[in-house]
Short mmCIF file of C-alpha atoms in Angstrom, two decimals:
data_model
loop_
_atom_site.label_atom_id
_atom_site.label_comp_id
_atom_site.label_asym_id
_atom_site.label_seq_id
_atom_site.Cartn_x
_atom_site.Cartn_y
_atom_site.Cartn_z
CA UNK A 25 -10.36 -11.03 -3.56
CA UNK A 26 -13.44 -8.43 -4.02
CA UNK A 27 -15.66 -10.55 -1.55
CA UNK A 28 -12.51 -10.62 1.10
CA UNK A 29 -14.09 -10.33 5.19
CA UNK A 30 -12.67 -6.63 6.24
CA UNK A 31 -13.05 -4.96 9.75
CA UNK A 32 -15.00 -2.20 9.45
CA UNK A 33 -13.71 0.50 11.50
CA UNK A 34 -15.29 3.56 13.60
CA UNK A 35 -13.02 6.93 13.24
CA UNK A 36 -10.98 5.86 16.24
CA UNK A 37 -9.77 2.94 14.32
CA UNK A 38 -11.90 0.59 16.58
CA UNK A 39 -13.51 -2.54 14.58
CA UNK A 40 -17.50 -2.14 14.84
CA UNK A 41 -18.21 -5.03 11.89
CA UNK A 42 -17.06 -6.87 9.45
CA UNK A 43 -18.22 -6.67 5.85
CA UNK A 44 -17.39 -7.89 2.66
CA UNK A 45 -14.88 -5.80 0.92
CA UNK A 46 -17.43 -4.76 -2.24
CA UNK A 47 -19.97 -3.35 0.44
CA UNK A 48 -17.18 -1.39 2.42
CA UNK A 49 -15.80 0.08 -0.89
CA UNK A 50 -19.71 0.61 -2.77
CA UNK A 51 -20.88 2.57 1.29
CA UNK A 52 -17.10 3.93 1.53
CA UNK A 53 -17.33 2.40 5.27
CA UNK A 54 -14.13 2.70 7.10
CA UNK A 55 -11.19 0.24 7.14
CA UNK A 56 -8.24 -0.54 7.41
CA UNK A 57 -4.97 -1.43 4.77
CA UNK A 58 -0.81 -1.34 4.88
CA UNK A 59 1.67 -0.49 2.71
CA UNK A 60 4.79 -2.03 1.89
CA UNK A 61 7.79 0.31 0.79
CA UNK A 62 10.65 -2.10 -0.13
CA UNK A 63 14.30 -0.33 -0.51
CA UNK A 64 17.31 -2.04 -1.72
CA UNK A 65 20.86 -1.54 -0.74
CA UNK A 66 21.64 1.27 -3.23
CA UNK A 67 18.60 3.02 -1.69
CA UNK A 68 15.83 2.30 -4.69
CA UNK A 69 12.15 1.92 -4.09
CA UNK A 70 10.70 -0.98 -5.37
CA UNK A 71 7.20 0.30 -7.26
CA UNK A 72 4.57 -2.66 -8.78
CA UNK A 73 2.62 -1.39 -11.79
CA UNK A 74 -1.10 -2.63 -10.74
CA UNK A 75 -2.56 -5.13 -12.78
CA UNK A 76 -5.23 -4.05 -15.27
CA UNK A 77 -7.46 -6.62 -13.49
CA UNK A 78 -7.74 -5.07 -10.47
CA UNK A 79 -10.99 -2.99 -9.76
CA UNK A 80 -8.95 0.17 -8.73
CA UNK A 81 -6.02 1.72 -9.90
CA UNK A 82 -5.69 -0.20 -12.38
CA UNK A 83 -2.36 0.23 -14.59
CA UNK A 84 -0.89 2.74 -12.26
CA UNK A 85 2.15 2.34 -10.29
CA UNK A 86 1.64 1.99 -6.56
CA UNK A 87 3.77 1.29 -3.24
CA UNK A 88 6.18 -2.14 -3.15
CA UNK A 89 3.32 -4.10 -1.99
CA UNK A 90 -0.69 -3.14 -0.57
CA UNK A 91 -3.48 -4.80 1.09
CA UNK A 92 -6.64 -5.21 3.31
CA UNK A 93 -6.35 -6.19 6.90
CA UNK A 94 -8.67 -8.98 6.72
CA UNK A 95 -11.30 -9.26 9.46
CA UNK A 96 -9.60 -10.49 13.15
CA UNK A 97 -6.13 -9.51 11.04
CA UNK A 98 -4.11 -7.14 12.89
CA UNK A 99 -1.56 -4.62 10.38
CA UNK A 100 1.78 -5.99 11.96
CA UNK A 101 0.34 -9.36 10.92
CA UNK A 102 -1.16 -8.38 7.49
CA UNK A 103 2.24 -6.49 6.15
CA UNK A 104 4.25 -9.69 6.19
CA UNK A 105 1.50 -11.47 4.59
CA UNK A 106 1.22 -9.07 1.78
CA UNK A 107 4.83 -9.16 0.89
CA UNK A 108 5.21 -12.49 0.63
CA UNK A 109 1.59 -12.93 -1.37
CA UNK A 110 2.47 -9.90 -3.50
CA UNK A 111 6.53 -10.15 -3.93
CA UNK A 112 7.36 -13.73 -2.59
CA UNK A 113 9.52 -12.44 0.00
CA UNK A 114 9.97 -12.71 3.98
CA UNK A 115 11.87 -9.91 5.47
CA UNK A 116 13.37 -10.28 8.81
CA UNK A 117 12.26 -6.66 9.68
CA UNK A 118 9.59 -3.94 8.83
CA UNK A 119 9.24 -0.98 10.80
CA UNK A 120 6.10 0.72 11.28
CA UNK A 121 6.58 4.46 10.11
CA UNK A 122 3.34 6.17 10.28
CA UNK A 123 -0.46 5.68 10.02
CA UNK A 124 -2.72 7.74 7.66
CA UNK A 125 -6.40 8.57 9.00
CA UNK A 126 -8.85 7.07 6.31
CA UNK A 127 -10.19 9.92 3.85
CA UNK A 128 -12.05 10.12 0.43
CA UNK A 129 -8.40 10.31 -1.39
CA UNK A 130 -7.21 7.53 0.44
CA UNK A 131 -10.75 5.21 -0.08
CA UNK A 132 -11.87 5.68 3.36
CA UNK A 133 -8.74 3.58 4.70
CA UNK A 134 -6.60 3.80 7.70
CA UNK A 135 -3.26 3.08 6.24
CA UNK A 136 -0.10 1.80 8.03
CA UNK A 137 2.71 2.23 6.57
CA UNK A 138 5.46 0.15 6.64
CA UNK A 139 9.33 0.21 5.19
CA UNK A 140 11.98 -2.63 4.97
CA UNK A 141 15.02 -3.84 2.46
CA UNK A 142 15.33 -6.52 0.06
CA UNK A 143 17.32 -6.39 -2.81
CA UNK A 144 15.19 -8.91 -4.53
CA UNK A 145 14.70 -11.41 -6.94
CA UNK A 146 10.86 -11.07 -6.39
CA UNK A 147 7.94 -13.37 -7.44
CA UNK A 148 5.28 -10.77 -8.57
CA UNK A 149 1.68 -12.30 -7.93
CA UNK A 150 0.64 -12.20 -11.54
CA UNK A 151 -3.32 -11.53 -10.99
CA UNK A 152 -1.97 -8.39 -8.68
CA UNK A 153 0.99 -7.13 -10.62
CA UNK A 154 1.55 -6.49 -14.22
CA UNK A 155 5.02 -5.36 -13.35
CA UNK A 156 7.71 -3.73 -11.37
CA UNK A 157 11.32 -1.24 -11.24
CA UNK A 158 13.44 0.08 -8.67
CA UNK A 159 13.60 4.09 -9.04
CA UNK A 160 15.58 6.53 -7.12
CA UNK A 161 14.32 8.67 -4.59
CA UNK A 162 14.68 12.00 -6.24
CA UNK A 163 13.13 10.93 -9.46
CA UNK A 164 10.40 9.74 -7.47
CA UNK A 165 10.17 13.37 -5.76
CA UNK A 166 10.11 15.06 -9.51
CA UNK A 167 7.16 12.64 -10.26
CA UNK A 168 5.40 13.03 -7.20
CA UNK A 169 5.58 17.05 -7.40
CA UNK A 170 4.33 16.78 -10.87
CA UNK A 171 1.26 15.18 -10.08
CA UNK A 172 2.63 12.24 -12.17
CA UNK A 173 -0.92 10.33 -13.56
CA UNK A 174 0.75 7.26 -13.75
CA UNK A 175 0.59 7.39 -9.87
CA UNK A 176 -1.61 6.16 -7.50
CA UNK A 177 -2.74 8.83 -5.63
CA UNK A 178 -2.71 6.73 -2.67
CA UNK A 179 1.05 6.46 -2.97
CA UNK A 180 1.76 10.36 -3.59
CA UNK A 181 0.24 11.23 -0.31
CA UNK A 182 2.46 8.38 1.19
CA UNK A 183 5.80 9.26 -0.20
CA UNK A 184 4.92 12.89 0.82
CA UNK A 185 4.15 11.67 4.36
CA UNK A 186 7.33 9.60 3.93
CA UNK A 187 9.72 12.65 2.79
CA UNK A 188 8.73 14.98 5.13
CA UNK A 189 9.58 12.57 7.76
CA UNK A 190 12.96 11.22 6.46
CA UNK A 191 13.96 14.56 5.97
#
């Protein structure tokens, strides 16, 4: 996992290299990731409590399910790969909502953002995810607005991005 191939990305998103993922993270180099956000029926957003082996973030709760583009990977290709390593799910349909430019709060990552439904049962990848809950959108806003620490920062800025747009 930390010596994953990435892309390595100029500022117009356009792949100049390809590193391993500890030298793009340890010379913050440009590159790319998407994000999952998995609803169910009643509306709910599936969060996944990062495992406290991961290198980053560990322990805090983060978007339905994350990744790296790996190197030649494109991001429609890398979503449905990510839910189904992270959650053990296929989805018949995830639509692209919008695409955050990479910055130090966001570790130097272009992120695509994607959203979909499944009302579960999920298969959590146990070396990825210590855990996971389905919380409603307005408790999420209340958490969000108070800087909640036991949020990725990562996914604040993307369920801001994501409110002001569903609004």
């Amino acid at each position: 996992m930390y010596n994953e191939l990435l892309d390595v990305v100029d500022r117009d998103d356009v792949v100049i290299a390809q590193q391993p993922r500890s030298i793009i993270h340890a010379n913050r180099l440009r590159h790319r990731a998407v994000h999952i956000l998995v609803f169910n029926d009643q509306g709910q957003l599936f969060l996944q409590k990062r495992s406290m082996k991961k290198d980053l973030n560990k322990g805090l709760w983060d978007t339905s399910a994350a990744g790296h583009v790996d190197a030649g990977e494109s991001y429609a290709s890398c979503a449905p790969r990510e839910l189904q390593e992270e959650l053990g799910v296929t989805v018949e349909s995830l639509e692209g909502l919008f695409k955050l430019e990479p910055s130090s709060d966001l570790g130097m990552e272009f992120i695509q953002v994607y959203r979909c439904r499944h009302d579960g049962p999920f298969s959590l990848a146990a070396d990825e995810i210590d855990e996971g809950c389905w919380l409603n959108p307005a408790i999420l806003d209340t958490r969000v607005a108070m800087n909640d620490p036991a949020l990725t920062l990562t996914f604040k800025i993307i369920w801001q991005q994501f409110r002001n747009i569903a609004n």
